[in-house]
PDB file of C-alpha atoms in Angstrom:
ATOM      1  CA  MET A   1     117.569  79.302 119.749  1.00 47.00           C
ATOM      2  CA  GLY A   2     119.495  82.417 120.786  1.00 51.00           C
ATOM      3  CA  LYS A   3     118.120  85.859 121.555  1.00 51.00           C
ATOM      4  CA  GLY A   4     119.092  87.225 118.145  1.00 50.00           C
ATOM      5  CA  GLN A   5     117.484  84.321 116.297  1.00 52.00           C
ATOM      6  CA  CYS A   6     114.245  84.786 118.253  1.00 53.00           C
ATOM      7  CA  ILE A   7     114.085  88.499 117.435  1.00 58.00           C
ATOM      8  CA  ILE A   8     114.928  87.833 113.782  1.00 55.00           C
ATOM      9  CA  GLY A   9     112.256  85.108 113.661  1.00 60.00           C
ATOM     10  CA  ASP A  10     109.680  87.556 115.030  1.00 62.00           C
ATOM     11  CA  TRP A  11     110.742  90.122 112.461  1.00 63.00           C
ATOM     12  CA  MET A  12     110.533  87.634 109.632  1.00 62.00           C
ATOM     13  CA  TYR A  13     106.966  86.887 110.687  1.00 65.00           C
ATOM     14  CA  ILE A  14     106.173  90.619 110.653  1.00 68.00           C
ATOM     15  CA  CYS A  15     107.782  90.980 107.214  1.00 66.00           C
ATOM     16  CA  ILE A  16     105.731  88.082 105.882  1.00 66.00           C
ATOM     17  CA  ILE A  17     102.543  89.760 107.107  1.00 67.00           C
ATOM     18  CA  ILE A  18     103.589  93.025 105.439  1.00 69.00           C
ATOM     19  CA  LEU A  19     104.488  91.230 102.219  1.00 67.00           C
ATOM     20  CA  GLN A  20     101.127  89.476 102.202  1.00 67.00           C
ATOM     21  CA  THR A  21      99.570  92.925 102.393  1.00 64.00           C
ATOM     22  CA  LEU A  22     101.485  93.884  99.267  1.00 65.00           C
ATOM     23  CA  THR A  23     100.508  90.768  97.352  1.00 61.00           C
ATOM     24  CA  VAL A  24      97.962  91.623  94.712  1.00 48.00           C
ATOM     25  CA  GLN A  25      96.045  88.910  92.967  1.00 43.00           C
ATOM     26  CA  ALA A  26      93.738  89.064  89.991  1.00 33.00           C
ATOM     27  CA  THR A  27      90.367  90.553  90.820  1.00 36.00           C
ATOM     28  CA  GLY A  28      88.440  87.319  90.416  1.00 39.00           C
ATOM     29  CA  GLY A  29      86.174  86.986  93.437  1.00 40.00           C
ATOM     30  CA  THR A  30      87.130  90.345  94.958  1.00 45.00           C
ATOM     31  CA  GLY A  31      83.910  92.105  94.082  1.00 43.00           C
ATOM     32  CA  SER A  32      85.683  94.758  92.024  1.00 43.00           C
ATOM     33  CA  SER A  33      83.588  96.273  89.317  1.00 43.00           C
ATOM     34  CA  PRO A  34      84.714  95.684  85.724  1.00 42.00           C
ATOM     35  CA  SER A  35      85.168  99.433  85.210  1.00 45.00           C
ATOM     36  CA  ASN A  36      87.763  99.399  87.987  1.00 51.00           C
ATOM     37  CA  VAL A  37      89.826  96.594  86.432  1.00 51.00           C
ATOM     38  CA  ASN A  38      92.717  97.608  84.194  1.00 56.00           C
ATOM     39  CA  LYS A  39      94.179  95.774  81.195  1.00 58.00           C
ATOM     40  CA  SER A  40      96.333  93.535  83.388  1.00 57.00           C
ATOM     41  CA  GLY A  41      93.223  92.336  85.235  1.00 63.00           C
ATOM     42  CA  VAL A  42      94.113  94.100  88.480  1.00 75.00           C
ATOM     43  CA  SER A  43      91.817  96.457  90.325  1.00 85.00           C
ATOM     44  CA  ARG A  44      93.288  99.938  90.762  1.00 88.00           C
ATOM     45  CA  THR A  45      91.256 100.312  93.951  1.00 89.00           C
ATOM     46  CA  MET A  46      92.751  97.108  95.324  1.00 88.00           C
ATOM     47  CA  ILE A  47      96.275  98.297  94.510  1.00 89.00           C
ATOM     48  CA  LYS A  48      95.616 101.606  96.258  1.00 90.00           C
ATOM     49  CA  GLU A  49      94.300  99.746  99.296  1.00 89.00           C
ATOM     50  CA  ARG A  50      97.425  97.555  99.384  1.00 88.00           C
ATOM     51  CA  PHE A  51      99.663 100.625  99.322  1.00 90.00           C
ATOM     52  CA  LYS A  52      97.582 102.330 102.025  1.00 90.00           C
ATOM     53  CA  SER A  53      97.637  99.247 104.206  1.00 88.00           C
ATOM     54  CA  PHE A  54     101.388  98.836 103.774  1.00 88.00           C
ATOM     55  CA  ASN A  55     101.956 102.496 104.681  1.00 91.00           C
ATOM     56  CA  ILE A  56      99.869 102.207 107.847  1.00 90.00           C
ATOM     57  CA  GLN A  57     101.555  98.984 108.956  1.00 86.00           C
ATOM     58  CA  PHE A  58     105.049 100.237 108.217  1.00 88.00           C
ATOM     59  CA  GLU A  59     104.437 103.538 110.014  1.00 90.00           C
ATOM     60  CA  GLU A  60     103.193 101.671 113.090  1.00 85.00           C
ATOM     61  CA  LEU A  61     106.242  99.406 113.034  1.00 84.00           C
ATOM     62  CA  HIS A  62     108.582 102.343 112.531  1.00 86.00           C
ATOM     63  CA  ALA A  63     107.083 104.189 115.491  1.00 87.00           C
ATOM     64  CA  LYS A  64     107.546 101.134 117.740  1.00 83.00           C
ATOM     65  CA  GLN A  65     110.856  99.795 116.484  1.00 82.00           C
ATOM     66  CA  SER A  66     112.589 103.164 116.431  1.00 81.00           C
ATOM     67  CA  GLN A  67     112.090 103.229 120.194  1.00 83.00           C
ATOM     68  CA  TRP A  68     113.469  99.751 120.812  1.00 81.00           C
ATOM     69  CA  ALA A  69     117.074  99.801 121.948  1.00 83.00           C
ATOM     70  CA  ILE A  70     119.347  96.878 121.163  1.00 86.00           C
ATOM     71  CA  PRO A  71     122.712  97.730 122.710  1.00 89.00           C
ATOM     72  CA  ASP A  72     124.622  94.989 120.868  1.00 90.00           C
ATOM     73  CA  GLN A  73     125.674  96.720 117.626  1.00 91.00           C
ATOM     74  CA  GLU A  74     126.268  93.464 115.760  1.00 92.00           C
ATOM     75  CA  LEU A  75     122.814  92.141 116.673  1.00 88.00           C
ATOM     76  CA  GLN A  76     121.280  95.502 115.723  1.00 88.00           C
ATOM     77  CA  ASP A  77     122.992  95.442 112.312  1.00 90.00           C
ATOM     78  CA  ASN A  78     122.124  91.786 111.656  1.00 88.00           C
ATOM     79  CA  LEU A  79     118.504  92.359 112.552  1.00 85.00           C
ATOM     80  CA  ARG A  80     118.196  95.402 110.288  1.00 88.00           C
ATOM     81  CA  LEU A  81     119.923  93.539 107.459  1.00 89.00           C
ATOM     82  CA  SER A  82     117.613  90.533 107.831  1.00 84.00           C
ATOM     83  CA  VAL A  83     114.531  92.737 107.690  1.00 84.00           C
ATOM     84  CA  ALA A  84     115.864  94.720 104.718  1.00 89.00           C
ATOM     85  CA  GLU A  85     116.735  91.541 102.782  1.00 88.00           C
ATOM     86  CA  VAL A  86     113.118  90.408 102.985  1.00 84.00           C
ATOM     87  CA  LEU A  87     111.206  93.673 102.801  1.00 88.00           C
ATOM     88  CA  LEU A  88     113.083  95.778 100.229  1.00 92.00           C
ATOM     89  CA  PRO A  89     113.160  93.330  97.274  1.00 90.00           C
ATOM     90  CA  ALA A  90     109.456  92.593  97.714  1.00 88.00           C
ATOM     91  CA  TYR A  91     108.609  96.295  97.970  1.00 91.00           C
ATOM     92  CA  ARG A  92     110.694  97.110  94.879  1.00 92.00           C
ATOM     93  CA  SER A  93     108.990  94.310  92.980  1.00 89.00           C
ATOM     94  CA  PHE A  94     105.553  95.528  94.039  1.00 89.00           C
ATOM     95  CA  ILE A  95     106.333  99.121  93.016  1.00 91.00           C
ATOM     96  CA  ASN A  96     107.779  98.000  89.672  1.00 91.00           C
ATOM     97  CA  ARG A  97     104.830  95.743  88.957  1.00 88.00           C
ATOM     98  CA  PHE A  98     101.929  97.884  90.179  1.00 89.00           C
ATOM     99  CA  GLY A  99     103.205 101.387  90.913  1.00 91.00           C
ATOM    100  CA  HIS A 100     102.313 102.730  87.473  1.00 90.00           C
ATOM    101  CA  HIS A 101      98.636 101.983  88.155  1.00 89.00           C
ATOM    102  CA  VAL A 102      98.745 104.506  90.994  1.00 91.00           C
ATOM    103  CA  GLN A 103     101.397 106.946  89.723  1.00 90.00           C
ATOM    104  CA  HIS A 104      99.252 108.024  86.794  1.00 86.00           C
ATOM    105  CA  GLY A 105      96.170 108.546  88.920  1.00 85.00           C
ATOM    106  CA  LYS A 106      95.046 111.212  91.313  1.00 87.00           C
ATOM    107  CA  ASN A 107      97.346 111.940  94.305  1.00 90.00           C
ATOM    108  CA  PRO A 108      99.924 109.179  93.746  1.00 91.00           C
ATOM    109  CA  HIS A 109     101.995 110.422  96.718  1.00 93.00           C
ATOM    110  CA  LYS A 110      99.065 109.533  98.964  1.00 92.00           C
ATOM    111  CA  TYR A 111      99.558 105.861  98.124  1.00 93.00           C
ATOM    112  CA  ILE A 112     103.243 105.538  97.258  1.00 94.00           C
ATOM    113  CA  LYS A 113     104.697 107.339 100.258  1.00 95.00           C
ATOM    114  CA  TYR A 114     108.099 105.665 100.200  1.00 95.00           C
ATOM    115  CA  SER A 115     110.740 104.860  97.676  1.00 94.00           C
ATOM    116  CA  ALA A 116     112.734 101.700  98.371  1.00 94.00           C
ATOM    117  CA  GLU A 117     115.645 103.948  99.335  1.00 96.00           C
ATOM    118  CA  GLY A 118     113.403 105.877 101.724  1.00 96.00           C
ATOM    119  CA  LEU A 119     112.323 102.632 103.380  1.00 94.00           C
ATOM    120  CA  GLU A 120     115.953 101.605 103.695  1.00 94.00           C
ATOM    121  CA  GLN A 121     116.753 104.875 105.480  1.00 95.00           C
ATOM    122  CA  LEU A 122     113.839 104.380 107.855  1.00 93.00           C
ATOM    123  CA  LEU A 123     114.930 100.807 108.571  1.00 90.00           C
ATOM    124  CA  SER A 124     118.344 102.140 109.580  1.00 90.00           C
ATOM    125  CA  GLN A 125     116.632 103.939 112.478  1.00 89.00           C
ATOM    126  CA  PHE A 126     115.228 100.737 113.947  1.00 85.00           C
ATOM    127  CA  PHE A 127     116.544  99.384 117.254  1.00 83.00           C
ATOM    128  CA  ARG A 128     118.549 102.459 118.228  1.00 83.00           C
ATOM    129  CA  GLY A 129     116.212 103.517 121.047  1.00 79.00           C
TER     130      GLY A 129
END
């Protein structure tokens, strides 16, 4: 396995962890109170926590990966593209499916910090050093 494949493999693992953070399941067994469960059977508190957790993890990754320098432009571009192809569709899907539960509440910007386009811009800063 080449250097680029190893880095991409590591990034795919990181993306999977982030995507698992975004995954929201029905509240069965989560301990959510019935008053906190909306019509779709999803806890608003759980959705907020998923957004908060994603934001924290992405901000940590952005801080680290923006400092990494990959001098090979083709490898840099391929790595960013691979990450974007995994992360952005899942994030868009999550926002489309659950964003309205947070957007109509108090302080939605606290939980939905990034648009998909904003994430894409931040990803473009990765690996430039």
